[in-house]
JSON list of C-alpha atoms in Angstrom, two decimals:
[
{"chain": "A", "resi": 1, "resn": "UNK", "atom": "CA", "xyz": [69.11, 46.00, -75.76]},
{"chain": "A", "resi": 2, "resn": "UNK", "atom": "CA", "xyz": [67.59, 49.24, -76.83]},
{"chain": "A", "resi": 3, "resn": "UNK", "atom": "CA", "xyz": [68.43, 52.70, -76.04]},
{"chain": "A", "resi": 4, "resn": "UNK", "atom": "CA", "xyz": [65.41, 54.31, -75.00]},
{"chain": "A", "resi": 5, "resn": "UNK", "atom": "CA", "xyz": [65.46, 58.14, -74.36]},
{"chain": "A", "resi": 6, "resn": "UNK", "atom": "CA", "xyz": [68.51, 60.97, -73.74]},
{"chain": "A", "resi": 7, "resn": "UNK", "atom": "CA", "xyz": [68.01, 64.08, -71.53]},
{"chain": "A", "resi": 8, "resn": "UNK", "atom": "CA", "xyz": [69.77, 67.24, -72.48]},
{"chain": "A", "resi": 9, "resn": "UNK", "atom": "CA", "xyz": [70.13, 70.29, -70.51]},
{"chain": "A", "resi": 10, "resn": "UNK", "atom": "CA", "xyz": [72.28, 73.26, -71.29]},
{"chain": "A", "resi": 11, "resn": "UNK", "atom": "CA", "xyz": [73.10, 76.59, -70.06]},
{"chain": "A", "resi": 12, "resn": "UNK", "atom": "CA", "xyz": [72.70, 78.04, -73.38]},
{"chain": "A", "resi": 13, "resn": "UNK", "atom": "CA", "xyz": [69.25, 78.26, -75.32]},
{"chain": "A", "resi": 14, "resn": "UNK", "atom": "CA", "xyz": [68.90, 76.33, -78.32]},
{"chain": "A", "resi": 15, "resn": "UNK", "atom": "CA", "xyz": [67.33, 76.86, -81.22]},
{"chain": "A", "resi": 16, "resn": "UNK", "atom": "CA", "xyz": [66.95, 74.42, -84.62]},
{"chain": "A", "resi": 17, "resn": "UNK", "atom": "CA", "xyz": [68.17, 70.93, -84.96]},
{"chain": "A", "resi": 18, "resn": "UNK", "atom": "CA", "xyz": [69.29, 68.78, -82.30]},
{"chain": "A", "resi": 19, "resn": "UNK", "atom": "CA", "xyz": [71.17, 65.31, -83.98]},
{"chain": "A", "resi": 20, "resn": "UNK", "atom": "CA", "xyz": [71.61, 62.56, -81.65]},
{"chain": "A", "resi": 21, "resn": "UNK", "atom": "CA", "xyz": [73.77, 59.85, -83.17]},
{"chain": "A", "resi": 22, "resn": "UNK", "atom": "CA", "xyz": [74.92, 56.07, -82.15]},
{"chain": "A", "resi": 23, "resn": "UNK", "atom": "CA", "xyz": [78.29, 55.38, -84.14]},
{"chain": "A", "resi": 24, "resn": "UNK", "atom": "CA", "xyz": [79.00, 51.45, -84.04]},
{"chain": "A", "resi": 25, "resn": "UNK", "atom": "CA", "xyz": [82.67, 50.12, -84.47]},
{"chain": "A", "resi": 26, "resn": "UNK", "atom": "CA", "xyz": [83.24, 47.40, -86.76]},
{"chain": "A", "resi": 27, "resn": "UNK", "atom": "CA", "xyz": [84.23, 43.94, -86.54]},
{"chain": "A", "resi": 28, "resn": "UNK", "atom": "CA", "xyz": [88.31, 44.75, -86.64]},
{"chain": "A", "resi": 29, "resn": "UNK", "atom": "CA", "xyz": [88.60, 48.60, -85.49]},
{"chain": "A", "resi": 30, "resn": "UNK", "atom": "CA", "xyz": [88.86, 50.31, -82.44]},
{"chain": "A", "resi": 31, "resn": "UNK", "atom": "CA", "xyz": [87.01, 53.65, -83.26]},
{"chain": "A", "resi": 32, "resn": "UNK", "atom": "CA", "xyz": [83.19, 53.23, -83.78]},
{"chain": "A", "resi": 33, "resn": "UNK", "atom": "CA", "xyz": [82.60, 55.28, -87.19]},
{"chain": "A", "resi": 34, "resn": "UNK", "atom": "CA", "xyz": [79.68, 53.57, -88.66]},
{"chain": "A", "resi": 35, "resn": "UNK", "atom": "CA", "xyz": [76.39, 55.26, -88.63]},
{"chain": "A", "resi": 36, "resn": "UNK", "atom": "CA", "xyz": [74.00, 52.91, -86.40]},
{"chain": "A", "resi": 37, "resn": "UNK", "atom": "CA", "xyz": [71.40, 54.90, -86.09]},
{"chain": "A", "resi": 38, "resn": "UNK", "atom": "CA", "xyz": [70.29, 59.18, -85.76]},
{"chain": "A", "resi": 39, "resn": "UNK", "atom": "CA", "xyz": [67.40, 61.03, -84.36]},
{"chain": "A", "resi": 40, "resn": "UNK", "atom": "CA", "xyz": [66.98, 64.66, -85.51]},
{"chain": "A", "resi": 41, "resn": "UNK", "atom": "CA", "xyz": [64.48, 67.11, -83.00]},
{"chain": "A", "resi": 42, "resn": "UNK", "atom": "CA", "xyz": [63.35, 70.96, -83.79]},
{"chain": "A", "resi": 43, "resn": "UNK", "atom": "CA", "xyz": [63.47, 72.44, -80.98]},
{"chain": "A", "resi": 44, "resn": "UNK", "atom": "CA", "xyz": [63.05, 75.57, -79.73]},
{"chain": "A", "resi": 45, "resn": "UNK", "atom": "CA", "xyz": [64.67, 75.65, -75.92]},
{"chain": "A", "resi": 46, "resn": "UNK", "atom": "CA", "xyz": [65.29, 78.06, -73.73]},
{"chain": "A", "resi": 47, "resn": "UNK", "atom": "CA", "xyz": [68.34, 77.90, -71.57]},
{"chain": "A", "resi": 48, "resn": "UNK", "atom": "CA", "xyz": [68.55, 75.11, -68.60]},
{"chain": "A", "resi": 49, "resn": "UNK", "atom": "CA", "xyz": [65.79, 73.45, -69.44]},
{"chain": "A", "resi": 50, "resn": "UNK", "atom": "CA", "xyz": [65.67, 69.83, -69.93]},
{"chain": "A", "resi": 51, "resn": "UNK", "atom": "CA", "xyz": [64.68, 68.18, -73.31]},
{"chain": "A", "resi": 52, "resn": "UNK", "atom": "CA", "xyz": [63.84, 64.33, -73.41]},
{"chain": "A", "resi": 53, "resn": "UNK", "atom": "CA", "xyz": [64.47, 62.85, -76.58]},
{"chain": "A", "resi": 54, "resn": "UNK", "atom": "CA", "xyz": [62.89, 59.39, -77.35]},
{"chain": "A", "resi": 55, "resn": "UNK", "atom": "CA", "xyz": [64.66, 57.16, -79.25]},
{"chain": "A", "resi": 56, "resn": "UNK", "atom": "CA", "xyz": [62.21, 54.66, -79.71]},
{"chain": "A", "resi": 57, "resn": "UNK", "atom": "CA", "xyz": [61.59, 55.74, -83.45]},
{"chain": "A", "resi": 58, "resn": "UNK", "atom": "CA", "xyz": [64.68, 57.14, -85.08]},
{"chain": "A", "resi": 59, "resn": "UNK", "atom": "CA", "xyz": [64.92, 59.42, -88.07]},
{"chain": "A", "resi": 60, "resn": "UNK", "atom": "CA", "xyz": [67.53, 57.07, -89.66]},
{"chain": "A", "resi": 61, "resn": "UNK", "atom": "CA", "xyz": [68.80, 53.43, -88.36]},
{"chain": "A", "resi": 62, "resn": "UNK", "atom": "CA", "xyz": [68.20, 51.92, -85.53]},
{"chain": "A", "resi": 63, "resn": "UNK", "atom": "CA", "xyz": [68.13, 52.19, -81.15]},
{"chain": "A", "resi": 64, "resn": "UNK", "atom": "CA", "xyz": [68.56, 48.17, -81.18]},
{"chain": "A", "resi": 65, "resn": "UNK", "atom": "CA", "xyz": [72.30, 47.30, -79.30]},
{"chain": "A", "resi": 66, "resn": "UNK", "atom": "CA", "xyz": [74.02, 44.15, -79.62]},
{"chain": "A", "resi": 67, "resn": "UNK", "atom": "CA", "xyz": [76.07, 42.48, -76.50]},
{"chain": "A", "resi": 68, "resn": "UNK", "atom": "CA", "xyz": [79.62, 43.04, -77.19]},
{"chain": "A", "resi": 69, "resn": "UNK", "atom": "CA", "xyz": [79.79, 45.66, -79.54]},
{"chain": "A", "resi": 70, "resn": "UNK", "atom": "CA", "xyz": [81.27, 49.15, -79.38]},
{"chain": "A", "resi": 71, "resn": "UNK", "atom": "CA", "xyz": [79.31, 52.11, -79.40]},
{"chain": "A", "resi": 72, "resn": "UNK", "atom": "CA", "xyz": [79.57, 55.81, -79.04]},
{"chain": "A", "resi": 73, "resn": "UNK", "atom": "CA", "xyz": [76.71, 58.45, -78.62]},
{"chain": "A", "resi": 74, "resn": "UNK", "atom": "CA", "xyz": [77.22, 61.73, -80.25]},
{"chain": "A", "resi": 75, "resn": "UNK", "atom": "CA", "xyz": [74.86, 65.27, -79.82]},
{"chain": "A", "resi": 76, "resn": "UNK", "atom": "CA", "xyz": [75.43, 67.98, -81.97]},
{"chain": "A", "resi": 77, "resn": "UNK", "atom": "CA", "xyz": [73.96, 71.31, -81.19]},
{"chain": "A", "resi": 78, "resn": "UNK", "atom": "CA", "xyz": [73.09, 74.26, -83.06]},
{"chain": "A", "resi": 79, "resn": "UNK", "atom": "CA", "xyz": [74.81, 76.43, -81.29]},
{"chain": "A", "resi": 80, "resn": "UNK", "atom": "CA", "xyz": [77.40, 76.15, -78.50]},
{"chain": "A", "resi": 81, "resn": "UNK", "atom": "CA", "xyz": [75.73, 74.62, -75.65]},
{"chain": "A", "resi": 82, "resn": "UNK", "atom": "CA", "xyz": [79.13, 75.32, -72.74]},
{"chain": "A", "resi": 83, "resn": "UNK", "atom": "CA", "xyz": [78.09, 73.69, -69.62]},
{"chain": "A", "resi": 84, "resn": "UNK", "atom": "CA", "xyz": [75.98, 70.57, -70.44]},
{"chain": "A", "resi": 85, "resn": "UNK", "atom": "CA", "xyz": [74.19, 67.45, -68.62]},
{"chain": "A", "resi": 86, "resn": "UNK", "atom": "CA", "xyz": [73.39, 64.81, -70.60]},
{"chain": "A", "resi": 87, "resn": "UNK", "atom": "CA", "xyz": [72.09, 61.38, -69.44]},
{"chain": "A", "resi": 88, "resn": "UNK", "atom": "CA", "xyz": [70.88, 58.39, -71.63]},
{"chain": "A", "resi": 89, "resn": "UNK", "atom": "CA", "xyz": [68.29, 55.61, -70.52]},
{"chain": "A", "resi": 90, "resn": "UNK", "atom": "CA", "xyz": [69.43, 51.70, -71.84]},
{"chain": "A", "resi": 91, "resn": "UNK", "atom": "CA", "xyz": [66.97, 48.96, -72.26]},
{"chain": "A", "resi": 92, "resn": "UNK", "atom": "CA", "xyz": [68.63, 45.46, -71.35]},
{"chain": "A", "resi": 93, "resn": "UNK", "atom": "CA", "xyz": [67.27, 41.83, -71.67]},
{"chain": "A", "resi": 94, "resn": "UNK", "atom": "CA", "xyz": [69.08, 39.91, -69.42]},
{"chain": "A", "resi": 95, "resn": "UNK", "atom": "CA", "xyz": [67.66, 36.68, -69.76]},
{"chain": "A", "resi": 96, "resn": "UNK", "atom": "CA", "xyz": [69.99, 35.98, -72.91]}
]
């Protein structure tokens, strides 16, 4: 599968870099702490206003998942976002 897009939404304006990382867990560990793949976005956004992110082309890496495997999703601000929505958008075959 593929991830496809994230929405963000915060109460607090943003302005600079927004980093959305997929950390992948290897064969053996519990913690996923391999970089899988990041997308960076400039933005300049005012407060509770919704920012789509596509992750079909990522600054680094990769969006592709693998059945089975562990992932975790990570958004770092660049400043202190408080209340925040977030809500990603997954891309499954299910013919395999």
């Amino acid at each position: 599968g593929t991830l496809e897009r994230a929405t963000f939404r915060s109460e607090i304006a943003q302005n600079g870099t927004i980093q959305f990382d997929i950390l992948e867990a290897a064969d053996g560990t519990e913690v996923p702490a391999t970089d899988h793949g990041t997308k960076d976005s400039s933005v300049t956004l005012a407060d509770d206003t919704t920012l789509q992110i596509d992750l079909s082309s990522m600054t680094t890496g990769t969006n592709a998942l693998t059945k089975g495997n562990l992932y975790l999703f990570k958004i770092t601000t660049p400043s202190a976002s408080y209340d925040t929505n977030v809500t990603i958008v997954y891309k499954w075959d299910i013919t395999s």
